[in-house]
Coordinates of C-alpha atoms in Angstrom, one line a residue:
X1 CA 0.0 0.0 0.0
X2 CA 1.6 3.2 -0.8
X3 CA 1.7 5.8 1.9
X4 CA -0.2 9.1 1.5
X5 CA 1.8 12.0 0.2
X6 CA 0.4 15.7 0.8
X7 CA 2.9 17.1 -2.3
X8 CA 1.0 14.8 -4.8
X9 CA -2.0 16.4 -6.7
X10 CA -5.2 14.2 -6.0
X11 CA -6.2 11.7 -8.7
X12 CA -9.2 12.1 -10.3
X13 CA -12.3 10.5 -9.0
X14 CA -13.1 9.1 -12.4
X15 CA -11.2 8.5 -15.9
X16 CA -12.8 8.5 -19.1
X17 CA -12.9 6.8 -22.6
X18 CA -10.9 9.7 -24.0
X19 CA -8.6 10.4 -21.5
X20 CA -7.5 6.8 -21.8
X21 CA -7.5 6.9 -25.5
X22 CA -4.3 9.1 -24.9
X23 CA -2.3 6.8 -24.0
X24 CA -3.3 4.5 -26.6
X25 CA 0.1 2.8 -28.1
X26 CA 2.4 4.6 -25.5
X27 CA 5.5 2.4 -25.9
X28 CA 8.1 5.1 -24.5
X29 CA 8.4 8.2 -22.2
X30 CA 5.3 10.2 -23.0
X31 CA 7.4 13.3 -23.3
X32 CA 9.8 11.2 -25.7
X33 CA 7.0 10.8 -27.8
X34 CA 5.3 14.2 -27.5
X35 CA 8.2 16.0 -28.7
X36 CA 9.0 14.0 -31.7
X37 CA 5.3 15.2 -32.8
X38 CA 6.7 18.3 -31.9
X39 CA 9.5 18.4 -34.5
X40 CA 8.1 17.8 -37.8
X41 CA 10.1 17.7 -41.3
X42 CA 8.4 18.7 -44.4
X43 CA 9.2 18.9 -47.8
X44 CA 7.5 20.7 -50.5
X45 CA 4.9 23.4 -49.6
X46 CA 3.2 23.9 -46.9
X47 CA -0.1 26.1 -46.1
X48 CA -0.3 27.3 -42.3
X49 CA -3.9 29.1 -41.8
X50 CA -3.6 31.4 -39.1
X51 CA -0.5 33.6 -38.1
X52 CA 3.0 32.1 -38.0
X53 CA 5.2 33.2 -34.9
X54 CA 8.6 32.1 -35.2
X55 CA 11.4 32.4 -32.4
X56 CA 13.8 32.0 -35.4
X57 CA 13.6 32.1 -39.3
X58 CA 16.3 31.2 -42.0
X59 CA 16.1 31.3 -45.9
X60 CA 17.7 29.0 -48.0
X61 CA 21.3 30.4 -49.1
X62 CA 22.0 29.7 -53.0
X63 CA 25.6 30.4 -54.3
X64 CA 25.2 30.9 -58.4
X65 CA 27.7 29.7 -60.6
X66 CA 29.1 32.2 -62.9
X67 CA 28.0 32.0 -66.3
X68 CA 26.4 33.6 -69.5
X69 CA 23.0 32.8 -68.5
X70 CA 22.6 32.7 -65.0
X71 CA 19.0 31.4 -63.7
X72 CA 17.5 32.2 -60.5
X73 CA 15.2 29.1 -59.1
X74 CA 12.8 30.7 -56.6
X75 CA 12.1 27.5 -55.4
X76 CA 16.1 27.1 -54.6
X77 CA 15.8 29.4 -51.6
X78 CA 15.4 33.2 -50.9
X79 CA 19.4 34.5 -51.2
X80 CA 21.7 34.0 -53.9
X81 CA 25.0 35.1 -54.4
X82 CA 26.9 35.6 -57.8
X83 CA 30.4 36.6 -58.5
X84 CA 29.9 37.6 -62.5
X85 CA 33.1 36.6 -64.3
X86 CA 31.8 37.6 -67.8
X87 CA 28.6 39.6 -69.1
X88 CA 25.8 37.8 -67.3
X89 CA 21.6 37.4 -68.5
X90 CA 19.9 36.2 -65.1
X91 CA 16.5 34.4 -66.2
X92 CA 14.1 34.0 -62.8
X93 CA 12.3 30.7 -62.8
X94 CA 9.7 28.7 -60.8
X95 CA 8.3 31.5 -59.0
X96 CA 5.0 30.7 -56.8
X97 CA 1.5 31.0 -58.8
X98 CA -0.5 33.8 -59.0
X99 CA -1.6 35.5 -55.4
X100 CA 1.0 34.3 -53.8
X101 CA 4.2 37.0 -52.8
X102 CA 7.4 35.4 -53.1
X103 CA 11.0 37.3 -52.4
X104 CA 14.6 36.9 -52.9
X105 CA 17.5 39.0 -52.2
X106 CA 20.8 38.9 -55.3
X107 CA 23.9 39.8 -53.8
X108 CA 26.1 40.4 -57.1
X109 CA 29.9 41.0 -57.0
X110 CA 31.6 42.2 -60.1
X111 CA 34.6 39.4 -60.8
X112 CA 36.0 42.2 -63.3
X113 CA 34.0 44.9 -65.7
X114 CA 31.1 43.0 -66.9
X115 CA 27.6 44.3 -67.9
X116 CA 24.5 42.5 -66.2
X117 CA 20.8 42.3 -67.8
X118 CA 17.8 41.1 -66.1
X119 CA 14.6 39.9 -67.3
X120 CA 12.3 42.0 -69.3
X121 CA 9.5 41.2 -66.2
X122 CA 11.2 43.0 -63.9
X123 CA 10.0 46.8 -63.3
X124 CA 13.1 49.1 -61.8
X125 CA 12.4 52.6 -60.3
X126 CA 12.6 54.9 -63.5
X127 CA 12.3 51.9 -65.7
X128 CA 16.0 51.4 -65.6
X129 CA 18.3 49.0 -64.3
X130 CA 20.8 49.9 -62.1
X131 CA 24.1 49.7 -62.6
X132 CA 26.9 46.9 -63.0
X133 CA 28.5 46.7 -59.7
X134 CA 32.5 48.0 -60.5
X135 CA 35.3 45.2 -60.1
X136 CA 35.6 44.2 -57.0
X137 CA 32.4 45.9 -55.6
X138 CA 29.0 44.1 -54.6
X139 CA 25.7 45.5 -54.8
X140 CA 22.8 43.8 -53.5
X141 CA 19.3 43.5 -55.4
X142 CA 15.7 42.6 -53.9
X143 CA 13.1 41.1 -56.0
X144 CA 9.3 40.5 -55.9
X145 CA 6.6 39.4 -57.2
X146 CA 3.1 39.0 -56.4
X147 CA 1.8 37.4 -60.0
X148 CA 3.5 34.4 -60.5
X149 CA 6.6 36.3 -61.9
X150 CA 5.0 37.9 -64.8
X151 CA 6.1 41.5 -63.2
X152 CA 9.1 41.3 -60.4
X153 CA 9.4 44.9 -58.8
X154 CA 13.6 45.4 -58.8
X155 CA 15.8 47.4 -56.3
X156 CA 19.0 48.3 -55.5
X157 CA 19.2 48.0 -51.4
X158 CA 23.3 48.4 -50.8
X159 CA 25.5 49.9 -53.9
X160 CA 28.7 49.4 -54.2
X161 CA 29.4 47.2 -51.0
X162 CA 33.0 46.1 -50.1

């Protein structure tokens, strides 16, 4: 018989069906198991009704490879990095459909004196592109669209970096 202890909270008078049913295939710690349901992996997209608060967020770093073309895959990540060693054409691709905002953030270094053209979609303040970064320098760009990439608003956030 176990002795009374005053500490303990008292146990209920009565269990039911449900609160049983928790404990249906238990085979470890309860808290073991509770916080593997508590650290979910998912790939592809995912829809969250409601508002998200997040103690911590990260995007998905992309590091370009230099090239004539160069192609952005929106669904790559959110921050890509390019060190231009020739005249560079970016293309944007895969960009989320229509009513959906998607964003990215280019930072572009100049590997030497190169010229740099983006997309035709993309709508810069004063309808013109900024400028080639100098060699050596590195500007960085912000991109977004709201349409399914059929018009990305451009900017220049930081010229002539480093």
């Amino acid at each position: 018989v176990q002795a009374y202890d005053a500490n303990l909270p008292a146990w209920p008078a009565a269990v039911d069906a449900t609160e049983v049913g928790y404990l249906d295939g238990v085979t470890s710690a309860i808290q073991t198991q509770l916080d593997a349901k508590m650290t979910p992996t998912y790939t592809g997209d995912v829809n969250i009704t409601g508002e998200l608060i997040a103690d911590s967020y990260n995007e998905k770093f992309v590091a370009l490879t230099a090239a004539a073309t160069v192609d952005v895959d929106c669904e790559a990540g959110n921050v890509f990095a390019l060190t231009t060693d020739q005249n560079t054409t970016f293309t944007f691709s895969n960009p989320p459909a229509s009513g959906t905002a998607y964003g990215f953030m280019l930072r572009l270094t100049a590997g030497g004196t190169h010229t740099i053209t983006y997309p035709a979609s993309v709508d810069f303040a004063g309808a013109t592109a900024p400028d080639a970064p100098a060699s050596g320098e590195t500007d960085v760009l912000v991109f977004t669209t709201t349409d399914g990439g059929t018009t990305w608003y451009g900017a220049l956030a930081i010229d002539a970096a480093g």
